[in-house]
Each structure stands twice: as C-alpha cells, then as structure tokens.
mmCIF file with all atom_site columns, C-alpha atoms in Angstrom:
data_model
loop_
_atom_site.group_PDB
_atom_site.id
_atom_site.type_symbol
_atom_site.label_atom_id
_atom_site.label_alt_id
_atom_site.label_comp_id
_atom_site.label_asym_id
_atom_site.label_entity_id
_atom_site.label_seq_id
_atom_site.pdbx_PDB_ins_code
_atom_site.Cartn_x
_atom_site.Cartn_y
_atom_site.Cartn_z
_atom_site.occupancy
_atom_site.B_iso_or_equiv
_atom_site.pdbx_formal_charge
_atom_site.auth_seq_id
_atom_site.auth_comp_id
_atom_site.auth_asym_id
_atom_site.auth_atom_id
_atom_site.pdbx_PDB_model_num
ATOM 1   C CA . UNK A 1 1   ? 8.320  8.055  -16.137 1.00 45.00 ? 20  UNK A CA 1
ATOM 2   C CA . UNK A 1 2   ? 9.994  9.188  -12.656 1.00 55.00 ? 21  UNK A CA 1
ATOM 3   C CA . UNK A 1 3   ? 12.510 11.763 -13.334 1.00 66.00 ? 22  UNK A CA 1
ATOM 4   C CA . UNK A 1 4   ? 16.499 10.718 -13.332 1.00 93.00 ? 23  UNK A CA 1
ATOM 5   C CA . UNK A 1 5   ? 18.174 10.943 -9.722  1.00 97.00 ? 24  UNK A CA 1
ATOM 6   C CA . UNK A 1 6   ? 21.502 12.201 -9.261  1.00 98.00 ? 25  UNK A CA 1
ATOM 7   C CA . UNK A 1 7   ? 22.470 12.155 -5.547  1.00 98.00 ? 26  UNK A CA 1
ATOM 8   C CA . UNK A 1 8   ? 25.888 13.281 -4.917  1.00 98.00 ? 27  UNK A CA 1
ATOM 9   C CA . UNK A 1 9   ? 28.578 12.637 -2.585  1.00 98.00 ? 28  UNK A CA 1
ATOM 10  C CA . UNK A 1 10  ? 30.607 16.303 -1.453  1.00 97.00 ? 29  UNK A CA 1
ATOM 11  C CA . UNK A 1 11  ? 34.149 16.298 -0.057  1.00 95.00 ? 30  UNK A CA 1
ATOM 12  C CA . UNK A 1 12  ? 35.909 15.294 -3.146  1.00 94.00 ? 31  UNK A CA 1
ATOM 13  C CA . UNK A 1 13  ? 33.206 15.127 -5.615  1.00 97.00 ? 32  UNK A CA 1
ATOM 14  C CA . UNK A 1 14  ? 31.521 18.359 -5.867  1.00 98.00 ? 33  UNK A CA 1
ATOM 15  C CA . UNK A 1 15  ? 33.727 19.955 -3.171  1.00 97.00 ? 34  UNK A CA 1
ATOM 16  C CA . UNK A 1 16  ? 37.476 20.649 -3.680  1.00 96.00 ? 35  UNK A CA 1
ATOM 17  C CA . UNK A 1 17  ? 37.600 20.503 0.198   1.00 94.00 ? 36  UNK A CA 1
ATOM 18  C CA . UNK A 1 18  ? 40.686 18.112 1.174   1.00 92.00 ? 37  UNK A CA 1
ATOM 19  C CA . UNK A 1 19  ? 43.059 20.316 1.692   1.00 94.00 ? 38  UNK A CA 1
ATOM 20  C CA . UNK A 1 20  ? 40.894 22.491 4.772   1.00 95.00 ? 39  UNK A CA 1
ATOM 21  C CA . UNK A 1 21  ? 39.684 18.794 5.652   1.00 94.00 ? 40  UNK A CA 1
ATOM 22  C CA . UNK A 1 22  ? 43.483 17.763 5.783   1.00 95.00 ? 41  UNK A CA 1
ATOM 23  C CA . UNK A 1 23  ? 45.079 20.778 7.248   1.00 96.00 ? 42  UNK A CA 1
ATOM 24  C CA . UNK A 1 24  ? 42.253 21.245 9.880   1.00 96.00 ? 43  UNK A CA 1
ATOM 25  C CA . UNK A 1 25  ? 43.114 17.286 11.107  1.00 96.00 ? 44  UNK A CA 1
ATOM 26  C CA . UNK A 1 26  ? 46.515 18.361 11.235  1.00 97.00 ? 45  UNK A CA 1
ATOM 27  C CA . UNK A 1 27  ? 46.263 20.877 13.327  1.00 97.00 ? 46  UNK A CA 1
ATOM 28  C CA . UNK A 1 28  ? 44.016 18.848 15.732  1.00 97.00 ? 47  UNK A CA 1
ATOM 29  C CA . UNK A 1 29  ? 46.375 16.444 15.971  1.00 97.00 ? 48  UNK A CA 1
ATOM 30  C CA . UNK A 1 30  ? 48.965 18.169 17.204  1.00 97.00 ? 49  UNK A CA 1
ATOM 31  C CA . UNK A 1 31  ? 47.111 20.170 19.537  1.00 97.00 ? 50  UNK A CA 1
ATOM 32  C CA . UNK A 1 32  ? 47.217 16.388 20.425  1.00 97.00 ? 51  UNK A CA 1
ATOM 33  C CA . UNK A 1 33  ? 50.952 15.697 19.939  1.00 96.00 ? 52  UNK A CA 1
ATOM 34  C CA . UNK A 1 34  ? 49.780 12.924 17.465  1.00 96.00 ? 53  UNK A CA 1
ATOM 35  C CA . UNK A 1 35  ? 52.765 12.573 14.802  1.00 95.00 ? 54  UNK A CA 1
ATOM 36  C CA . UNK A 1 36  ? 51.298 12.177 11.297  1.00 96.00 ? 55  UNK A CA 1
ATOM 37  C CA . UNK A 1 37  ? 52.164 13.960 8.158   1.00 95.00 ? 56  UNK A CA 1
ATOM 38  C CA . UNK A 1 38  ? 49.651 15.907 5.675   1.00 95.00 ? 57  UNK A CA 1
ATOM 39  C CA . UNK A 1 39  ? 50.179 13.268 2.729   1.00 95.00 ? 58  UNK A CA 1
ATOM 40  C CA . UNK A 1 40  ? 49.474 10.064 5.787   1.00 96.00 ? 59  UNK A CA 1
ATOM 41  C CA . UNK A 1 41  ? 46.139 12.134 6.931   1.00 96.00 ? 60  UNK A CA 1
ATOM 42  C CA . UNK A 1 42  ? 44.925 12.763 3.286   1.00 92.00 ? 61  UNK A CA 1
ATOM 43  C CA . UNK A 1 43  ? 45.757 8.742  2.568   1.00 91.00 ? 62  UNK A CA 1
ATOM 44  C CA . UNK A 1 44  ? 43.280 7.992  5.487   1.00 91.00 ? 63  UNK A CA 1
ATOM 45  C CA . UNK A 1 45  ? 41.003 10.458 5.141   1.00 87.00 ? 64  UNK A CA 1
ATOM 46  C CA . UNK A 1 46  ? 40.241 9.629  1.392   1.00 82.00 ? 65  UNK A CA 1
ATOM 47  C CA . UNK A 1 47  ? 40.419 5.898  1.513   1.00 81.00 ? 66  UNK A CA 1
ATOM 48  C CA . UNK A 1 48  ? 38.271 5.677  4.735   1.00 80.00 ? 67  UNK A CA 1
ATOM 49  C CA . UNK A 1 49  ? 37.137 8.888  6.748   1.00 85.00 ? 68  UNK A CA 1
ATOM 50  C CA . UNK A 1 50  ? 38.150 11.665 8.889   1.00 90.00 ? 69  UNK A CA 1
ATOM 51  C CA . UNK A 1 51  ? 36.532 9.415  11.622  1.00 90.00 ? 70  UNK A CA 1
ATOM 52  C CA . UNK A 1 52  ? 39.368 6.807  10.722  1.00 92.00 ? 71  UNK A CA 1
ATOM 53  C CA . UNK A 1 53  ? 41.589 9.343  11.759  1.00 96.00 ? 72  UNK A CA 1
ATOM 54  C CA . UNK A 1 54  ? 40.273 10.711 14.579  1.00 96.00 ? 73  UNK A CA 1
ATOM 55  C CA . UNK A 1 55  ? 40.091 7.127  15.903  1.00 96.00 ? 74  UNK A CA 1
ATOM 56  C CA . UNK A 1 56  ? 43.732 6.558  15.554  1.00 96.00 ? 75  UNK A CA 1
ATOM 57  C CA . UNK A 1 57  ? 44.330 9.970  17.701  1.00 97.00 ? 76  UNK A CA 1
ATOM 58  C CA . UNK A 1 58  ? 41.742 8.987  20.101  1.00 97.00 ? 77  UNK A CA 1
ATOM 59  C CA . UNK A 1 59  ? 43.567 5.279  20.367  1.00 97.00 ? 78  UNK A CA 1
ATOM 60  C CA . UNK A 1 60  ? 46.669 7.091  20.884  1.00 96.00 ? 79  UNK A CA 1
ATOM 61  C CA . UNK A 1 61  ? 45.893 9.244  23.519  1.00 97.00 ? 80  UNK A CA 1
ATOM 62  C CA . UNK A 1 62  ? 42.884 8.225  25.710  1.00 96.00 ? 81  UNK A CA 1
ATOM 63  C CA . UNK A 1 63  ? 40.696 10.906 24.553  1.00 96.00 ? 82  UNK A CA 1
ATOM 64  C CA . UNK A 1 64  ? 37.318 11.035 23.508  1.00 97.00 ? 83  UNK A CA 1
ATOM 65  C CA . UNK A 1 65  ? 36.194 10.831 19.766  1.00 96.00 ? 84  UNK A CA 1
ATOM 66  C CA . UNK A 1 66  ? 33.717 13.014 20.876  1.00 95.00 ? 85  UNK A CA 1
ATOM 67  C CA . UNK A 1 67  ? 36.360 15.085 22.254  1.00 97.00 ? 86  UNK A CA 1
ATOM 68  C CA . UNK A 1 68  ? 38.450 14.911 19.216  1.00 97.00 ? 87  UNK A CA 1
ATOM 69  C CA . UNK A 1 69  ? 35.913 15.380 16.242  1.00 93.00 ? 88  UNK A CA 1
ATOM 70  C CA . UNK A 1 70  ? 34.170 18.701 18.124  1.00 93.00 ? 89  UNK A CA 1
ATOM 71  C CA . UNK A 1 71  ? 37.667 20.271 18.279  1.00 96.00 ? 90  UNK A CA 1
ATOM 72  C CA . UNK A 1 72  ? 38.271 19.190 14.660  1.00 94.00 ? 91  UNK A CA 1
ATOM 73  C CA . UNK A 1 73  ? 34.659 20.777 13.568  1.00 90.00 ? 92  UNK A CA 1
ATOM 74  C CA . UNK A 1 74  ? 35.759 24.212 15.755  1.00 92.00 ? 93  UNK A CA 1
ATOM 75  C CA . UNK A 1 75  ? 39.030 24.785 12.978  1.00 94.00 ? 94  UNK A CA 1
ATOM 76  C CA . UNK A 1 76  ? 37.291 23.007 10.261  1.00 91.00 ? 95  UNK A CA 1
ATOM 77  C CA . UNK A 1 77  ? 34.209 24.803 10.538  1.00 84.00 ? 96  UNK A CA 1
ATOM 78  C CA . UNK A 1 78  ? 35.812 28.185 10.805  1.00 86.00 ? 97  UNK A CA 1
ATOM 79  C CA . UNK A 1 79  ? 37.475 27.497 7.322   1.00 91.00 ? 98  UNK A CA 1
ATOM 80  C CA . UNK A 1 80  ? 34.448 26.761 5.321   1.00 88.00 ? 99  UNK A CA 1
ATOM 81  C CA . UNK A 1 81  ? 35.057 29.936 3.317   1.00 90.00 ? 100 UNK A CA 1
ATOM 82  C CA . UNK A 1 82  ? 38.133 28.666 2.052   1.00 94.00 ? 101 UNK A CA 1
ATOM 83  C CA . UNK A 1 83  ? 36.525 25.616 0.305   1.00 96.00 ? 102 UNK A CA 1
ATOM 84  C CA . UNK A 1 84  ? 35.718 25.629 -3.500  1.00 97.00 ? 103 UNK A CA 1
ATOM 85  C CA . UNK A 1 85  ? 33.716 24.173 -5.796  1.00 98.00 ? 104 UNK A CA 1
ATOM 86  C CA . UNK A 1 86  ? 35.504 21.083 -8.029  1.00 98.00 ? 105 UNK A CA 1
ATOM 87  C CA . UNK A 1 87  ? 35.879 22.116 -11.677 1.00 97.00 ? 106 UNK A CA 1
ATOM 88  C CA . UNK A 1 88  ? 32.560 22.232 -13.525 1.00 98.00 ? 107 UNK A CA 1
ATOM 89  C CA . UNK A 1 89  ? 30.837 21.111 -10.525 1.00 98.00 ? 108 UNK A CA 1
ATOM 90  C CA . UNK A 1 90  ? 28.241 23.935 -10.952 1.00 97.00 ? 109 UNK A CA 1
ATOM 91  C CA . UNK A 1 91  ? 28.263 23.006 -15.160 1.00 97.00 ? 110 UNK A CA 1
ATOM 92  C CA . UNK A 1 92  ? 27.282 19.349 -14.376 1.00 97.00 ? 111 UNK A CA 1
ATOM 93  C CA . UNK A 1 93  ? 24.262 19.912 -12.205 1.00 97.00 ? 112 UNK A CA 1
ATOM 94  C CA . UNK A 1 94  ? 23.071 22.773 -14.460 1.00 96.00 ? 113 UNK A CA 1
ATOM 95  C CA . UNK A 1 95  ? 23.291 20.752 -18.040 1.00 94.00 ? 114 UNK A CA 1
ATOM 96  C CA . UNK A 1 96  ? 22.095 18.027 -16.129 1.00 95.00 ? 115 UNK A CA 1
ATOM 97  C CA . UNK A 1 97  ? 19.033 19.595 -14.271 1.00 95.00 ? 116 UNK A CA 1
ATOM 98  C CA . UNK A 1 98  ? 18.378 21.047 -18.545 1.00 93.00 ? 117 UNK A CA 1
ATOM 99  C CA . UNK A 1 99  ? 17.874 17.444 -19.035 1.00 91.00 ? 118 UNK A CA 1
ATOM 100 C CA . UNK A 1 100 ? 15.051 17.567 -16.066 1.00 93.00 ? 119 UNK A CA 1
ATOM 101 C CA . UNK A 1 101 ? 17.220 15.644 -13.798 1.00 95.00 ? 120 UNK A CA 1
ATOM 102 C CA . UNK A 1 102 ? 16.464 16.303 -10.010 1.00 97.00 ? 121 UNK A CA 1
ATOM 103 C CA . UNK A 1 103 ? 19.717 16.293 -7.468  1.00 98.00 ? 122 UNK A CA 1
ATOM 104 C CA . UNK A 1 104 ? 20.296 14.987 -3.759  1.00 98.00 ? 123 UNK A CA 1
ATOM 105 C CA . UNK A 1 105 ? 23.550 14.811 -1.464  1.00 98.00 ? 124 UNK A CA 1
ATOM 106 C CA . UNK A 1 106 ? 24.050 12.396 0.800   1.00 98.00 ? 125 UNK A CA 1
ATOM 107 C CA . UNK A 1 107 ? 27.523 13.489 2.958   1.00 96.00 ? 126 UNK A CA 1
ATOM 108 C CA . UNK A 1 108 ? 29.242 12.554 5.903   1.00 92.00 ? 127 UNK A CA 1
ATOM 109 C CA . UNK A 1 109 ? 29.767 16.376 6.405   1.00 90.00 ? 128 UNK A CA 1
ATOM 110 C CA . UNK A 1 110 ? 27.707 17.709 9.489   1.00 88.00 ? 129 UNK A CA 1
ATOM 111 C CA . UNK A 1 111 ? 26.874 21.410 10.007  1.00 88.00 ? 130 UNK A CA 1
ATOM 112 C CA . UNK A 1 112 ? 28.620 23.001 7.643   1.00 90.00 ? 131 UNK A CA 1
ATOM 113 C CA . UNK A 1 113 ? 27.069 21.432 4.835   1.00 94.00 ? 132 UNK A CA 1
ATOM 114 C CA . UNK A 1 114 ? 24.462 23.517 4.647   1.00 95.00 ? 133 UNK A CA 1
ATOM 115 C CA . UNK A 1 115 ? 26.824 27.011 4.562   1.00 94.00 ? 134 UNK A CA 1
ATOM 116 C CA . UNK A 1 116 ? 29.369 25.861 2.378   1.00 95.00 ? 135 UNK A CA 1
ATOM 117 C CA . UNK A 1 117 ? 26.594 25.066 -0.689  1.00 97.00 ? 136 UNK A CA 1
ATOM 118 C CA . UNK A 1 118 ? 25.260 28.055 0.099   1.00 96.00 ? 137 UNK A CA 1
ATOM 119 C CA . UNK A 1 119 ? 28.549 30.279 0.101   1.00 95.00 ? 138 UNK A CA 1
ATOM 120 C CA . UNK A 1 120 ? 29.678 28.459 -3.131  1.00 97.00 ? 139 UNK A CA 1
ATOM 121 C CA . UNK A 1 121 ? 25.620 29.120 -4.628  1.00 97.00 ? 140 UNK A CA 1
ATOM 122 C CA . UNK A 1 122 ? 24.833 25.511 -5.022  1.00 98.00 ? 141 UNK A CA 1
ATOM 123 C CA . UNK A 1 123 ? 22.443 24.875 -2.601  1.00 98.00 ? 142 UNK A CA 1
ATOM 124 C CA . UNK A 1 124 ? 19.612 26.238 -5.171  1.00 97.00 ? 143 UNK A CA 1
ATOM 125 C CA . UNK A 1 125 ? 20.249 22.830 -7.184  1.00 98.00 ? 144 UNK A CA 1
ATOM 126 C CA . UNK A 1 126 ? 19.364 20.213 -4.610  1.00 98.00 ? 145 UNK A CA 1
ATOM 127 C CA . UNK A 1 127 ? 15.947 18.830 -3.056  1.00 98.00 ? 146 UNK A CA 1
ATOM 128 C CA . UNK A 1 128 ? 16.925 17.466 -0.070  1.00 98.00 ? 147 UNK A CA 1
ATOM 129 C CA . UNK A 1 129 ? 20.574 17.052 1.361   1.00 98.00 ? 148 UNK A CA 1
ATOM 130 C CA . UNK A 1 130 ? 21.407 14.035 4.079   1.00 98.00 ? 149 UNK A CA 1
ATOM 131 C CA . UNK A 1 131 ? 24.007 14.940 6.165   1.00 97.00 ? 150 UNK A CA 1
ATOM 132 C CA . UNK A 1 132 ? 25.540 13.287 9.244   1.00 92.00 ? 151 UNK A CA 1
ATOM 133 C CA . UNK A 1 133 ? 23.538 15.037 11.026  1.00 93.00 ? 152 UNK A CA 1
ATOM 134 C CA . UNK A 1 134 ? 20.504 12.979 9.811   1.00 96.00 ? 153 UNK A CA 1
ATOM 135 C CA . UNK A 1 135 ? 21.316 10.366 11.844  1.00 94.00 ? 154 UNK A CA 1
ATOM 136 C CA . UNK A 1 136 ? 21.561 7.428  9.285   1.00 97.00 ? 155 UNK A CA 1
ATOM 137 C CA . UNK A 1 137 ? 23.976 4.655  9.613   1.00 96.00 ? 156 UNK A CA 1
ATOM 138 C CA . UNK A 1 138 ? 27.157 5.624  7.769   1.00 93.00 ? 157 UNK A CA 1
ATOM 139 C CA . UNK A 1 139 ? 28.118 4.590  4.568   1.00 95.00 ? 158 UNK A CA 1
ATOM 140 C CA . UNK A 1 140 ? 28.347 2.232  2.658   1.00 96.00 ? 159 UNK A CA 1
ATOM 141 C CA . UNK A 1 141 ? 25.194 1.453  4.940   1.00 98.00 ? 160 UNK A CA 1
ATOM 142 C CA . UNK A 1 142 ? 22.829 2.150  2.230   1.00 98.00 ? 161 UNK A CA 1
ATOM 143 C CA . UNK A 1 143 ? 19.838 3.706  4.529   1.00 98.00 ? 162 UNK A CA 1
ATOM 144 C CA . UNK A 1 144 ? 20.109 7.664  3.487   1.00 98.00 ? 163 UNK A CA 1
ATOM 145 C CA . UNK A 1 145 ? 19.679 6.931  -0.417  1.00 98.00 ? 164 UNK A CA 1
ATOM 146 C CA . UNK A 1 146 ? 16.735 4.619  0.710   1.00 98.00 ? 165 UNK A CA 1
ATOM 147 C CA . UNK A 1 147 ? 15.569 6.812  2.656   1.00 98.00 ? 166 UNK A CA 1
ATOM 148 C CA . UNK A 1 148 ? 15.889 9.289  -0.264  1.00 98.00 ? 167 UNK A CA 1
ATOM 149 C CA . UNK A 1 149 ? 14.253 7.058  -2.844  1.00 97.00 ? 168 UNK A CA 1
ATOM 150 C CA . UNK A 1 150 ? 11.710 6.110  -0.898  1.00 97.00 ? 169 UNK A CA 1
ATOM 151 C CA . UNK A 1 151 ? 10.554 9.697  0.072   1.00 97.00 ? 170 UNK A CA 1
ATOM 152 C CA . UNK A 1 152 ? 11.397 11.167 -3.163  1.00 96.00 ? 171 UNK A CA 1
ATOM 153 C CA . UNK A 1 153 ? 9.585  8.313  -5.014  1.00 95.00 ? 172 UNK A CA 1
ATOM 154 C CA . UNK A 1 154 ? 12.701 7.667  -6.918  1.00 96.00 ? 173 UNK A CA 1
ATOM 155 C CA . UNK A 1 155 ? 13.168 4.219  -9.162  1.00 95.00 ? 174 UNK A CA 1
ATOM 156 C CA . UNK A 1 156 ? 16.661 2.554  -9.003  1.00 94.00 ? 175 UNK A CA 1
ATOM 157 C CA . UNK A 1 157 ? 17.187 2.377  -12.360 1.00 95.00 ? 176 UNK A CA 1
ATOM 158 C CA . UNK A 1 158 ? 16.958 6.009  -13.003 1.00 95.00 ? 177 UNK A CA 1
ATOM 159 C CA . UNK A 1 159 ? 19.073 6.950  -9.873  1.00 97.00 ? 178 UNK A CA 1
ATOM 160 C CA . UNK A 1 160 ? 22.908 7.437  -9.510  1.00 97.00 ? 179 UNK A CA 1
ATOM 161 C CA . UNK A 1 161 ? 25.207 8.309  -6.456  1.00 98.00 ? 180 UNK A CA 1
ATOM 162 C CA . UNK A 1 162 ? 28.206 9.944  -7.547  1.00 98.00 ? 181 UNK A CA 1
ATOM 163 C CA . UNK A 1 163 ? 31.405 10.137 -5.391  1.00 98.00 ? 182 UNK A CA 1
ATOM 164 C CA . UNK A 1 164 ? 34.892 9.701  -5.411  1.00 96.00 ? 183 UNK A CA 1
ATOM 165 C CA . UNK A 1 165 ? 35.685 7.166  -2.922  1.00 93.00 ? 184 UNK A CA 1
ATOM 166 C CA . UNK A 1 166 ? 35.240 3.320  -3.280  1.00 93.00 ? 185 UNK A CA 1
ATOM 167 C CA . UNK A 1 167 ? 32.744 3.727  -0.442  1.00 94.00 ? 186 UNK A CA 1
ATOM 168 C CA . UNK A 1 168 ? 30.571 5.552  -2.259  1.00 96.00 ? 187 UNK A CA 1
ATOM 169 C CA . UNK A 1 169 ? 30.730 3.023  -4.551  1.00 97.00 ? 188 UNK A CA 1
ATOM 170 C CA . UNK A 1 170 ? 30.105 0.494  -2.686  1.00 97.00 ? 189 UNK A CA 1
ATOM 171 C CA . UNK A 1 171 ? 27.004 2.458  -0.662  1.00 98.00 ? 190 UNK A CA 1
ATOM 172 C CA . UNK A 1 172 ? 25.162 2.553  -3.845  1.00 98.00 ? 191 UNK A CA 1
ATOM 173 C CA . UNK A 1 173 ? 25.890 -1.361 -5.264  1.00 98.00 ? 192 UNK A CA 1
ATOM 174 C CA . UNK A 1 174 ? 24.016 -1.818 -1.571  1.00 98.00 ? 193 UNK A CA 1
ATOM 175 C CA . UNK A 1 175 ? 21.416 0.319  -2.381  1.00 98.00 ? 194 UNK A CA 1
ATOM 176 C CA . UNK A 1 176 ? 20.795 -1.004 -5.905  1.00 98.00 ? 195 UNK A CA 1
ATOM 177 C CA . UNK A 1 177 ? 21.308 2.185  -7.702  1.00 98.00 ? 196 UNK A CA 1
ATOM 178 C CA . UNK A 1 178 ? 23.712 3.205  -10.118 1.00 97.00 ? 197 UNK A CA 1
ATOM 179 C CA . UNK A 1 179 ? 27.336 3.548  -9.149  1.00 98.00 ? 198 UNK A CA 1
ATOM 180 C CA . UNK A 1 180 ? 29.414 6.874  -10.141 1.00 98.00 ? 199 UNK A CA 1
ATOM 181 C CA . UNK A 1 181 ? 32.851 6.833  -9.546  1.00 98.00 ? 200 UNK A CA 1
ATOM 182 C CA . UNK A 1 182 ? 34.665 10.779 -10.090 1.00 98.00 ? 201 UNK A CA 1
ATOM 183 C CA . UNK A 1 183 ? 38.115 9.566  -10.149 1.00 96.00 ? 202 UNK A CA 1
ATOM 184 C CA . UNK A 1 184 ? 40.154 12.259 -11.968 1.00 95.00 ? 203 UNK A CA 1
ATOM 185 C CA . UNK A 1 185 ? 43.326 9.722  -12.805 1.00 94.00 ? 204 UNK A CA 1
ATOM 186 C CA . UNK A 1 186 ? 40.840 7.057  -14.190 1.00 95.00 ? 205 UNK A CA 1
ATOM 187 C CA . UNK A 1 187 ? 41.232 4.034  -11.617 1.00 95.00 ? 206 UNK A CA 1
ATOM 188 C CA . UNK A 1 188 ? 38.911 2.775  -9.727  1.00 95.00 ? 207 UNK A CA 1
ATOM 189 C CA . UNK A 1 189 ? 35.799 0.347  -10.321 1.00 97.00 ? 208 UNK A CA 1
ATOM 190 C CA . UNK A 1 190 ? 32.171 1.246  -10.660 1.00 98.00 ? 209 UNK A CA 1
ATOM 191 C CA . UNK A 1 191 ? 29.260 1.053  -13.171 1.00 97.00 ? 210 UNK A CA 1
ATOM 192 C CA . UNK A 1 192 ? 30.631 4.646  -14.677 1.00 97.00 ? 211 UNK A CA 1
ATOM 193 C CA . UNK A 1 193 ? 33.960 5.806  -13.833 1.00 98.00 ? 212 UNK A CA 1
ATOM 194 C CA . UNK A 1 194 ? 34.628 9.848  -14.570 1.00 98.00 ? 213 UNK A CA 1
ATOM 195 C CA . UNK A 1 195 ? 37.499 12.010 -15.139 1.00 98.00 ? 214 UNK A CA 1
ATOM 196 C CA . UNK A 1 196 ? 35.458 15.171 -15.488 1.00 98.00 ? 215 UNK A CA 1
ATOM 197 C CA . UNK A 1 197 ? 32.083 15.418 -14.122 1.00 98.00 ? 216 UNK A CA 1
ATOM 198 C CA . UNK A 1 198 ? 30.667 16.844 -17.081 1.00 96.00 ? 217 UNK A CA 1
ATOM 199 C CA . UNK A 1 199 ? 30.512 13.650 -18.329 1.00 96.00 ? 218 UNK A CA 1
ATOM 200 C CA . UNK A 1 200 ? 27.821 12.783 -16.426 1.00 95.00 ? 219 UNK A CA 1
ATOM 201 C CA . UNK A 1 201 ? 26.013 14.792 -18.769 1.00 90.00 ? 220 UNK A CA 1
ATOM 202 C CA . UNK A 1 202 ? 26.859 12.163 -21.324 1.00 90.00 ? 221 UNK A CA 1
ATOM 203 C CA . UNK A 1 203 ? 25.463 9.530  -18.941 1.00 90.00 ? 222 UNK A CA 1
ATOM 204 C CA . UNK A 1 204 ? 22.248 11.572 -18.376 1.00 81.00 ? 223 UNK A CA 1
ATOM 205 C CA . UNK A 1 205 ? 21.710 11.957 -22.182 1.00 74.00 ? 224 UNK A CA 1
ATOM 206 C CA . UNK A 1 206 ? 22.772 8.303  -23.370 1.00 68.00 ? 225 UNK A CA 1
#
C-alpha cells in the first residue's frame, strides 16, 4: 500500500510567520504612502494573499507588482530569522513520519522557503517542497499537488494538504485529496478541521 501523504501549506500552518509577513507589507507600503493599518493587511493577507495586497498598492499608485513584491521580498527576506515554527509543528511531522508517513509543502513563499526550514531544522522532514518559484499556477489551482502525486506516486485517498486558509482548502477539494483545515479558533469548513496540529496524528492513526 502507498505510504500516507501529508503535504503542507507554511505561512500560518507550520510557520508562525504573519507578523514579519504583515509588518514587512507595512513597511512597503508606506515607502509607498499607501494608508492601511497592520490588522487591514493581516485581514487581506490571510483571507487572500500578500499578492492581494500588493495589487491594491500597485492600483493605487501606478507601480509595478513587479516593482512592489521585489521591494517587499528585500525587507521580508532580510527577516527570515525572526520567523518561528507554530506550536508542535516539529511534534506533528515527527509522530507522524513514526507512523511512516512521508511529507511535502506546497507554498506560495518564494526564496526564502528553502532558508527558513532550514534555520528552524525542518527541512530534514520533507521530500520535495513546491514553492512559487516552481512556476505552477497558484492556488487553489490544483497543479503543484498533482504534480506532487503524480511524481511521488502518491494515491488520493492516502494524501492530505494541510493549511490554514480556505484556499488551501479549496486547492485540495480540486485536487481530490484530503482537505486539512489548522484553524486554531475551530471555524472553518473542510474534511478535518484542527485546533492543534498534533491532531493530525490522530488522523494519521485512525
């Protein structure tokens, strides 16, 4: 039987990352002079992107997303010390790797995916990790996890994509696998919804 399949979403799910994300946008926008508060910025960000809000600066004052987003990724990227792991991040991909589970991420992070698992020692966990630098359509385009399963050999049944945001969600319902939803209040709608992600070690094991 083909192993089980976690592939995980990071800012949010196994990354406690939003404040650097929000902070870094913040300061972007107003190098700008784009007026938008912390708490309007982490709204956006979460429910949609930090593309979503870099297209709203970009709208506002005739610059380039291009522009925009490499400025963002010079502050950001400088900062990726700062970011930590989310509690028992490193627990749930160890008790579930015991159970001979195998681990993906697909991200919308770009380069400093790769730095930030390592800095935080998590990188040793995963097979492969799909960033936005992979070039796949973004989510909740399923491509990257089919791309994943496909590669990886992986059956939908035994695969789940965990992540915090209803578009994760809704990129795995398109993909046909499993749908994980970390929502530490509770709310939200998926085939599992998690406080604490060590309960995905009660998903593995039931």
């Amino acid at each position: 039987m083909p192993a089980e399949a976690w592939i995980w979403d990071l800012d949010g799910t196994l990354l406690d990352s939003y404040g650097v994300i929000v902070s870094s946008l913040h300061q972007t926008l107003e190098e700008l002079g784009v007026s938008m508060d912390e708490a309007d910025i982490r709204r956006r960000a979460a429910e949609g992107s930090v593309s979503d809000v870099i297209n709203i600066a970009a709208a506002q004052t005739g610059r380039t997303f291009q522009k925009i987003k490499g400025r963002y990724s010079e502050i950001s990227g400088g900062r990726y010390l700062e970011i930590a792991a989310m509690p028992h991040a490193r627990e749930a991909l160890e008790r579930t790797a015991a159970l001979g589970a195998v681990h993906f991420v697909y991200t919308h992070r770009g380069s400093t995916t790769a730095p930030v698992l390592k800095n935080l020692g998590l990188d040793r966990f995963f097979q492969e990790v799909v960033t936005s630098l992979s070039g796949f359509p973004r989510k909740p385009a399923p491509d990257a996890l089919l791309y994943l399963m496909n590669r990886h050999h992986l059956e939908n049944s035994r695969v789940y994509y965990v992540g915090d945001r209803t578009l994760d969600v809704d990129c795995a319902r398109n993909a046909g696998v499993h749908s994980v939803l970390y929502s530490p209040s509770g709310t939200g709608t998926a085939d599992y919804v998690i406080r604490d992600l060590l309960e995905v070690r009660d998903i593995a094991a039931g």
